[in-house]
Amino acid sequence: MGFRLLVFTAAIVSRLAAQSPDVYFSVPGIDAPELAHRGSYSVGVRTVELVNPKQVDILNFDKATGKAPLYDRPLTVEIWYPAVIPPGQQERTIYESAMPGASGSLHILGKALREAAPVAGERFPLVIVSHGYPGSRTFLTYLTENLASKGYIVAAIDHTDSVFGAVKGFQSTLLNRSTDQLFTMDALTERAAKTGDFLHGILDASKVAMVGYSMGGYGALTSAGAGYRKDGMAAGFVPGGYFRDLTADSPKFAARKHDNLKAIVAMAPWGEQPPYSNWDDTGLAGIKIPSLFIVGDQDDVSEYQTGVKRAFDGAVNSARCMLVYENARHNVGGNPPPPGVPLSFETLQAFDEPVWRKDRITAINQHIVTAFLDLYLKGDETRRAYLHVGMTKSNEGKWPLAQGQSAGAAFSKGSEEQTVWKGFQRRWAVGLEMYCADPR
């Protein structure tokens, strides 16, 4: 009898699984704020291999000679872009990466068609996406696919020595993160200039943004102009003086020019919290392009008050905003846990938050990041009101209704009557804070 019950139960579970809808992280739920929803473009995806020649192989530093050899540094990059989906095919793919915190591999369902033809006759801004330590180029697919559907070309890097399942010494990440980001930006710009490359004619290389999570944020701040302290932790941890060119007082750092980098998004950026203290006021003042910070006020990795907020406050020359998730820790940047995959507690900690629904975080990120990039890469001034929301704490928003009246699924207009943050549904903008400041 027990065996028959087991077989019957297994059949029911199998049938329900077959009937359940696909879960795409880039497609938010019905409670998502207004700008989170996917855009009008279908999405294609391709994998490209880049090589940055003659880079310092810091992990093979020779103490006896005080020098490190050079090597050609490989970078695998996943690129999402507006695409044409042929009749009879679907926006559907499977991304595979190593399992964080455990052996084995992880499969993520994606809403994009591999090798699809790009949309013709339009040019789109470029967004470089940089994961944490460790991470992978598919760790933020909720955002990469979503942005591509809204008219962006999005390139996510597998940072060599920082990828799940292939992690090596931290010195490599400290030294290479910003360099990887800027090299990828330049390499894709060069590819787009070549007739025959799939990026040719569709990439607008004059408009670039970077999105970095955790160590990706550490790199993005410096890619935007925040030179590191010469006496900070990173400079002391990288041997041989090879960190010197990344410090704020270095002539080589001051000479770096990337005028096409227009904005950055730093999600829980690592590195300013004591005792690391990788930037000082001079370094942070070097950020002169718009910036968006996203952080949990209980971040126990990058720290909120002494880390991320300190970096935000110090970026005095940047038009900047900071979105704060109250009671969230560090995991405000990556994908939700893959559905249907049994995860150990150690692995779960790479994805989830103890208080917040993770799909709620990703939907809010999609909304806020879209507003920010549309404003500063596409010049859409209507997006400013979604960032400059009129009040710091979302909980203080008001949306009065007459007795028995319902707002339904309508989005707040952010008006004098509807002071709920613009683009959020009534009762649904809670647990958030937004700080914005003009450059001095």
Coordinates of N, CA and C in Angstrom, one line a residue, residues 3 14 32 54 82 108 122 141 218 251 274 276-277 336 344 353 356 377 409:
F3 N 3.9 1.5 -1.2 CA 4.6 1.7 -2.5 C 3.6 2.3 -3.5
S14 N 4.9 15.0 -10.5 CA 5.4 15.2 -11.9 C 4.4 15.9 -12.8
A32 N 5.1 43.9 -8.9 CA 6.4 44.6 -9.2 C 6.0 46.1 -9.5
K54 N 49.0 40.8 -22.0 CA 50.2 41.3 -21.3 C 49.7 41.9 -19.9
P82 N 18.8 43.5 -27.9 CA 17.5 43.4 -28.6 C 17.6 42.6 -29.8
I108 N 19.9 27.8 -14.8 CA 19.0 28.9 -14.6 C 18.3 29.0 -15.9
E122 N 18.7 50.2 -35.4 CA 18.7 50.9 -34.1 C 20.0 50.7 -33.4
T141 N 21.0 37.6 -14.0 CA 20.2 37.5 -15.2 C 18.8 38.2 -15.1
Y218 N 33.1 47.5 -6.0 CA 34.5 47.9 -5.7 C 35.2 48.3 -7.0
P251 N 49.9 59.4 -11.4 CA 49.7 60.1 -12.6 C 49.0 59.3 -13.7
P274 N 35.9 49.8 7.3 CA 37.1 49.5 8.1 C 37.1 48.0 8.4
Y276 N 39.4 47.9 6.0 CA 39.9 48.0 4.6 C 40.1 49.4 4.1
S277 N 39.1 50.2 4.2 CA 39.2 51.7 4.0 C 40.0 52.0 2.7
P336 N 17.4 35.5 -7.4 CA 16.8 34.7 -6.4 C 17.4 33.2 -6.4
S344 N 21.8 23.7 0.1 CA 22.3 23.7 1.5 C 22.2 25.1 2.1
E353 N 17.8 36.4 1.3 CA 17.8 37.3 2.4 C 17.0 36.8 3.5
W356 N 13.7 39.8 3.6 CA 13.0 40.2 2.4 C 12.7 39.0 1.5
L377 N 21.5 57.5 -19.5 CA 22.0 57.0 -20.8 C 21.1 57.4 -21.9
A409 N -4.6 47.7 -9.1 CA -3.2 47.6 -9.4 C -2.5 48.8 -9.9

